[in-house]
Coordinates of C-alpha atoms and ligand atoms in Angstrom, one line a residue:
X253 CA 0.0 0.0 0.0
X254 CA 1.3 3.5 -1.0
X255 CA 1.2 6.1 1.1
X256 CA -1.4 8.2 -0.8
X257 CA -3.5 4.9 -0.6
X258 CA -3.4 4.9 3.1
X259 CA -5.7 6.7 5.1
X260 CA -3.9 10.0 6.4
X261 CA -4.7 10.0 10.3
X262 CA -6.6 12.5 11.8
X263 CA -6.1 13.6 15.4
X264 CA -7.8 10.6 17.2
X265 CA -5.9 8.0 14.5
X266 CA -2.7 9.3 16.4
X267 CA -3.1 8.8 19.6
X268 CA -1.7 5.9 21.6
X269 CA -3.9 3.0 21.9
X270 CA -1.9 1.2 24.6
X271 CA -0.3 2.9 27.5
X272 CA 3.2 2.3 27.7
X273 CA 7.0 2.9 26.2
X274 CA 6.1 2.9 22.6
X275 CA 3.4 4.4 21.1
X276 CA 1.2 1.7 19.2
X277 CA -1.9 4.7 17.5
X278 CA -5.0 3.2 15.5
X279 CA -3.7 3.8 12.4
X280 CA -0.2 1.8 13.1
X281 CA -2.9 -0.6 14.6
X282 CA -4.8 -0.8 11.1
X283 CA -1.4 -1.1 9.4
X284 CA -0.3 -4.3 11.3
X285 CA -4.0 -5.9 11.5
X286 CA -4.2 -5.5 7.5
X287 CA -0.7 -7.0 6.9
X288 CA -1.6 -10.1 9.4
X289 CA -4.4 -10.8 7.8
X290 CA -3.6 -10.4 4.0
X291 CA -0.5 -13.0 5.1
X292 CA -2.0 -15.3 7.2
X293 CA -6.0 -14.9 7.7
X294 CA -5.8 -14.1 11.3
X295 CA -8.1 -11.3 12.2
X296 CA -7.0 -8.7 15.0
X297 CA -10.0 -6.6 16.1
X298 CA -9.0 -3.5 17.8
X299 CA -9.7 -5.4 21.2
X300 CA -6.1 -7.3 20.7
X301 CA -4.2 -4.1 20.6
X302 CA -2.8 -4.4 24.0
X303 CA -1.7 -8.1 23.2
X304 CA -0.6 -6.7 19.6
X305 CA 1.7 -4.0 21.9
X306 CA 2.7 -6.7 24.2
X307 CA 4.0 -9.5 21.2
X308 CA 5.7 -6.7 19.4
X309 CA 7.2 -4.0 21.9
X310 CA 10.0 -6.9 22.2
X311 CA 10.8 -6.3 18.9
X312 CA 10.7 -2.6 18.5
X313 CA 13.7 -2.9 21.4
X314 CA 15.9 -5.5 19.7
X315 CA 15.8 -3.3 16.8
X316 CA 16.2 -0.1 18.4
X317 CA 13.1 1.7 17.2
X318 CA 11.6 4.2 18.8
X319 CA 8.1 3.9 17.8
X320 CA 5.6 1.6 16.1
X321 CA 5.1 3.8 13.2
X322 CA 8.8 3.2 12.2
X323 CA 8.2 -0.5 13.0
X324 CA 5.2 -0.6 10.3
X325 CA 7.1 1.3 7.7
X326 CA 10.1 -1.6 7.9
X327 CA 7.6 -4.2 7.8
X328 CA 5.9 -2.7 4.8
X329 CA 8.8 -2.6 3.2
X330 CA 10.0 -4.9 0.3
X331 CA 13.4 -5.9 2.3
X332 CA 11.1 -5.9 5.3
X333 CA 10.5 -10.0 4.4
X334 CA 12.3 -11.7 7.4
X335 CA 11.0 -8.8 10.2
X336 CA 7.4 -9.6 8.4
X337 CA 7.9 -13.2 9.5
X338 CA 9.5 -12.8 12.9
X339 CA 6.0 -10.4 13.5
X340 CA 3.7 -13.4 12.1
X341 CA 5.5 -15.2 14.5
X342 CA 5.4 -12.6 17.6
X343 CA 1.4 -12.7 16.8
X344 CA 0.1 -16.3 16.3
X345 CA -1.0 -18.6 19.4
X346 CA 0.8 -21.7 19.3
X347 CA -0.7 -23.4 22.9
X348 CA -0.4 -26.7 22.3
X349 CA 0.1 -29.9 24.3
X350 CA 0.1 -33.6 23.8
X351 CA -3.5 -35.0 23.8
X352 CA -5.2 -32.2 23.7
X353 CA -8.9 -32.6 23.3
X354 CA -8.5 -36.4 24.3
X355 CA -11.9 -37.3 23.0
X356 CA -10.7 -37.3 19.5
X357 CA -7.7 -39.3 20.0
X358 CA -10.5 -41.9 22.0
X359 CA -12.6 -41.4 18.7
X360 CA -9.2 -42.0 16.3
X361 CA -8.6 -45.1 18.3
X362 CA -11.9 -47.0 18.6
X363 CA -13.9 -45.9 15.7
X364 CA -11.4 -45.1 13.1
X365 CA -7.7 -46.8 13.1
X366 CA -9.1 -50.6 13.3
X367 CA -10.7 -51.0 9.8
X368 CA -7.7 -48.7 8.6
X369 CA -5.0 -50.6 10.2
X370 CA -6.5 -53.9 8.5
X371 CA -6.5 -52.4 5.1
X372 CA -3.2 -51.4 5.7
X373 CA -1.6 -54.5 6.7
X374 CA -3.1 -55.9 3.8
X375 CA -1.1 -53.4 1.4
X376 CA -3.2 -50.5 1.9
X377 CA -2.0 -46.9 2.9
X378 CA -3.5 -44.5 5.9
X379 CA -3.4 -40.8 5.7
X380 CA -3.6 -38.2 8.3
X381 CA -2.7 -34.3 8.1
X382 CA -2.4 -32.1 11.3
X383 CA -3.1 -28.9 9.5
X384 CA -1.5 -25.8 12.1
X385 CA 0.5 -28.3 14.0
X386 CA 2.1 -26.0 16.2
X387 CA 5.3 -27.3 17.7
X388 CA 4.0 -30.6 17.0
X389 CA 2.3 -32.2 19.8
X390 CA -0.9 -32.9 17.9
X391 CA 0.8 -34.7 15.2
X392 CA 3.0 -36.6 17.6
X393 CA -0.2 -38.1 19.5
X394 CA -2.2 -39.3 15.9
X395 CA 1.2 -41.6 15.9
X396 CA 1.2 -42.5 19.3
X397 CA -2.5 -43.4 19.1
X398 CA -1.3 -45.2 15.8
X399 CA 1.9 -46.9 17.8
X400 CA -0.2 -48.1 20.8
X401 CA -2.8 -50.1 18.6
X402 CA 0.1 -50.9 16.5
X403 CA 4.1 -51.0 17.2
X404 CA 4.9 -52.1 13.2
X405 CA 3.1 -49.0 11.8
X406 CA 6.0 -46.9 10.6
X407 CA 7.0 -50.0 8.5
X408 CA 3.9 -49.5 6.3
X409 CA 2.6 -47.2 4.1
X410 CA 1.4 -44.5 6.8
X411 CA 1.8 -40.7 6.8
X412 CA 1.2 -38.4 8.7
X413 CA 1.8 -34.9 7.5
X414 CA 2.2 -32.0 9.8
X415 CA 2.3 -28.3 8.5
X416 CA 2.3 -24.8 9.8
X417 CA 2.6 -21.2 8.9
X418 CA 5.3 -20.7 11.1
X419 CA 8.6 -22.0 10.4
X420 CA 10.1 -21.9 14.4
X421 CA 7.7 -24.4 15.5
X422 CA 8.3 -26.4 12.1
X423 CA 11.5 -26.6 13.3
X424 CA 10.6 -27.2 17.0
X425 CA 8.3 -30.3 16.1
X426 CA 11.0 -31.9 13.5
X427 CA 13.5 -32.0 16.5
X428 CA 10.7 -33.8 18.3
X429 CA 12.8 -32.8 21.6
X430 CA 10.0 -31.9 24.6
X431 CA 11.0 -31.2 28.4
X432 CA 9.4 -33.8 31.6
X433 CA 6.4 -31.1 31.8
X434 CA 5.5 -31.1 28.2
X435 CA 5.3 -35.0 28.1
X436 CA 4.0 -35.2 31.1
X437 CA -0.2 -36.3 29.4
X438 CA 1.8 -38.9 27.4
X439 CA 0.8 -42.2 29.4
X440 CA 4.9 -43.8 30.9
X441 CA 4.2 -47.0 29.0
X442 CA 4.2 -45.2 25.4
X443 CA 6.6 -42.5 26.4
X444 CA 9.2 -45.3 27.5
X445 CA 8.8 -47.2 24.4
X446 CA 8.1 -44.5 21.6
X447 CA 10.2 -42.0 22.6
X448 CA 14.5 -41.7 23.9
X449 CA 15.6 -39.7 26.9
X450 CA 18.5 -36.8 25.9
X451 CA 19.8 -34.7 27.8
X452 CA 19.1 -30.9 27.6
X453 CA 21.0 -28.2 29.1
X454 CA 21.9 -30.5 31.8
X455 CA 18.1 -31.0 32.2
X456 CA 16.3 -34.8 31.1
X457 CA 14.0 -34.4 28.1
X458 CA 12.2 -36.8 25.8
X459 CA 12.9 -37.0 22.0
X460 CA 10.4 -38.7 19.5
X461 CA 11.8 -41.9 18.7
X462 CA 12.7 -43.7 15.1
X463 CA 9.3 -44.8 14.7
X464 CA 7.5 -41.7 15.3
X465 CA 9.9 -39.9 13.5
X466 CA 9.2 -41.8 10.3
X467 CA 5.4 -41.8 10.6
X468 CA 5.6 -37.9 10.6
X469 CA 6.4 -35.6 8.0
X470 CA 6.9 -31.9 8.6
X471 CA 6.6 -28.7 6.5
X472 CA 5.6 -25.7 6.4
X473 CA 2.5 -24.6 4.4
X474 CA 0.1 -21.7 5.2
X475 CA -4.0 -22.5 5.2
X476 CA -5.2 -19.3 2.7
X477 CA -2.9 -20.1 0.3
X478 CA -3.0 -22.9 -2.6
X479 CA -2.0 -26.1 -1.0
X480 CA 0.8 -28.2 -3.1
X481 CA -0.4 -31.8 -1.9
X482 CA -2.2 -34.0 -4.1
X483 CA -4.0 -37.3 -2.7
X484 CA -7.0 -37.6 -0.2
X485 CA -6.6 -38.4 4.0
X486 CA -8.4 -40.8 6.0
X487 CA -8.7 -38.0 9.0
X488 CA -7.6 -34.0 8.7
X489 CA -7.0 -32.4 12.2
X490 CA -7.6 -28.8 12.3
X491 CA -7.5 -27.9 15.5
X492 CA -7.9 -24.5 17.1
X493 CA -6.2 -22.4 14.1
X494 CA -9.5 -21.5 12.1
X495 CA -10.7 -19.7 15.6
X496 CA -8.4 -16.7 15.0
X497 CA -10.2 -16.0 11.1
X498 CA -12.7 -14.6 9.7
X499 CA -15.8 -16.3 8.7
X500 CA -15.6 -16.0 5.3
X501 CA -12.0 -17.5 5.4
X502 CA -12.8 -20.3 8.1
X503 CA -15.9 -21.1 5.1
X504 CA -13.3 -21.4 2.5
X505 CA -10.6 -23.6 4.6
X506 CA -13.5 -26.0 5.5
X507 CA -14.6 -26.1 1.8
X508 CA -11.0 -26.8 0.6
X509 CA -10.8 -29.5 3.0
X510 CA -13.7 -31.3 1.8
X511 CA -12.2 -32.7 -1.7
X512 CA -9.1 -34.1 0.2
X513 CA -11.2 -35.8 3.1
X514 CA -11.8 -39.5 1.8
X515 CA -15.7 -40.2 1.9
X516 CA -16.1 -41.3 5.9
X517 CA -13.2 -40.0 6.6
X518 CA -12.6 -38.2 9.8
X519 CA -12.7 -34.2 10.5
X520 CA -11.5 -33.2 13.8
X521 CA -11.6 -29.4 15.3
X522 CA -11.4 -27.5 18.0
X523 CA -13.8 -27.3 20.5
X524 CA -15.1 -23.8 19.8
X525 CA -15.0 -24.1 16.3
X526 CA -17.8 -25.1 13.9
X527 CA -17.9 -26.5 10.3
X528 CA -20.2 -23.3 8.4
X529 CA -20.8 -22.7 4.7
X530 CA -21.7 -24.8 2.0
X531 CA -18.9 -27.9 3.9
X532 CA -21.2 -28.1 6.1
X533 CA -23.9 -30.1 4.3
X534 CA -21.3 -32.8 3.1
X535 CA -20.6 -33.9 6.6
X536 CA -22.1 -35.3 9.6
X537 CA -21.7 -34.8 13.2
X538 CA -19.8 -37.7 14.2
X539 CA -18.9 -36.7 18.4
X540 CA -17.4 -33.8 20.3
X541 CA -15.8 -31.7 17.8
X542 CA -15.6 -34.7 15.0
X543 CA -16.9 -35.5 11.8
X544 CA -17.2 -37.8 8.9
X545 CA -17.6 -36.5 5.5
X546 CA -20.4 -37.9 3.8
X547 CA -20.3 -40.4 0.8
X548 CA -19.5 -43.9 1.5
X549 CA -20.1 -46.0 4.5
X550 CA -17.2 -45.6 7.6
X551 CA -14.4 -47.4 6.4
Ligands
SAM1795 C1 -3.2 -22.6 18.9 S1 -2.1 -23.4 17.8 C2 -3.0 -24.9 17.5 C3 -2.1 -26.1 17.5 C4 -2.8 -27.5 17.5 N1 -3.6 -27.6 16.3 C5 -3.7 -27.7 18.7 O1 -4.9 -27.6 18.6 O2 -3.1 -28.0 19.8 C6 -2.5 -22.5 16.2 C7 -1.4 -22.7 15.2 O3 -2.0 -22.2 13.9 C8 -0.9 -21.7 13.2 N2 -1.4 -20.8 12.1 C9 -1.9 -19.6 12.2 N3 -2.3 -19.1 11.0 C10 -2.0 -20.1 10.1 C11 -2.2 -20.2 8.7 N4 -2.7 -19.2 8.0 N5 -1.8 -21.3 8.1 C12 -1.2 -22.3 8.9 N6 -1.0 -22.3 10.2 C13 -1.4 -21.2 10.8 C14 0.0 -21.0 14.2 O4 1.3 -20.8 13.8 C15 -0.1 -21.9 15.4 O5 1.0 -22.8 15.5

């Protein structure tokens, strides 16, 4: 956006939004909320500008600024690329934790793995994407759950791909390193055999082990743009991303989903989400938070 395009602020505009060292005024608000959005499809309303000054105030004083003006102008810049990502970073939610929402591993477990695991020890394959992964907790349980029913999975042909917008946790989930407290949901019977004790900064911590490692695959992809992968899954988690967009764009992510779900496969979200829009008619309520797209019996 060029300058003439932009809104010139009038006296209210200017003023600081958020008491405090920097001063963070509508209009810088407006600039950061656009750019979020138009990169990722999170939506900042003007309540989230004291969380938007708390994310980002670290920033402006790593780089020395003095105000969040100048902080908007390097970010709108071409050469402003890698400070545009550290920002995206700075502002999305990445709470995650291992079984989180247990009913749907419960559900993955008992109503969906067993006729999936037969097809695929008969030659078959078995699918799963954990679309916003976070640092990679969610993904890491769909292969426990997998592991615990059965130890020879990552022999097979079973994926299970893991993506994100942000590259950090990406890298965070591929390590597959997690301190005592972070495993600390995983039941001691899998964590002892599916994952390998290292040592961290004198501290113990748990890595994923070979075979979870193998089961998961990790990259980064962002959920409003085009999505490279080709092929259908037996079960999408999208958990607790969708939350943070618009509706038009949570519509769209849930119709895009649709074609790469196989027919009674498995849709999992978060608990105060809601399939809406016209993906809504091609699936059925299938538990807490779950559902099965429409078309074929339950494998
Ligand atoms: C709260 S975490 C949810 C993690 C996990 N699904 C869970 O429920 O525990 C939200 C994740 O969504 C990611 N995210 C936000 N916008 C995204 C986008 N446009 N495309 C892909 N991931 C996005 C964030 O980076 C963050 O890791």
């Amino acid at each position: 956006m060029t300058n003439a395009q932009r809104k010139v602020p009038g006296a209210e505009d200017s003023q600081a939004m958020v008491p405090g060292e920097f001063t963070l005024s509508r209009d810088d608000f407006r600039r950061i909320s656009s750019m979020i959005h138009a990169e990722s499809g999170i939506f900042l309303p003007e309540s989230k500008a004291a969380l938007v000054y708390a994310r980002l105030a670290k920033r402006l004083r790593t780089l020395r600024l003095q105000a969040f003006k100048d902080y908007c102008a390097l970010v709108e810049a071409p050469e402003g690329e890698g400070e545009r990502q550290e920002m995206l970073a700075a502002l999305t939610t990445n709470v995650t934790r291992f079984y989180r929402e247990p009913h749907h591993f419960e559900h993955l477990k008992t109503r969906v793995l067993p006729k999936l695991i037969q097809a695929a020890q008969r030659g078959g394959k078995m699918r799963f994407w954990s679309a916003a992964c976070s640092t990679g907790q969610e993904p890491y349980s769909i292969a426990l759950t997998i592991l615990s029913l059965w130890p020879e999975a990552a022999k097979h042909d079973v994926r299970i791909l893991a993506t994100d917008i942000d590259p950090n946790v990406i890298a965070t989930g591929r390590a597959g390193v997690y301190s005592e407290s972070l495993v600390s949901p995983v039941p001691e019977e899998q964590r002892r055999r599916f994952f390998e004790t290292v040592n961290v900064d004198g501290k113990p911590h748990w890595r994923a082990g070979e075979a979870m490692q193998k089961l998961v695959a990790f990259r980064q992809l962002n959920l409003i743009e085009s999505w490279p992968m080709r092929g259908t899954f037996d079960a999408i988690f999208c958990r607790n991303v969708v939350i943070y967009f618009d509706e038009p764009t949570q519509q769209r992510i849930w119709e895009n989903f649709l074609p790469r779900i196989e027919p009674g496969g498995a849709l999992y979200i978060g608990h105060s989400e809601r399939v809406t829009g016209p993906a809504a008619s091609l699936v059925a309520s299938d538990g807490i938070s779950t559902y099965r797209k429409l078309g074929a019996d339950h494998k």
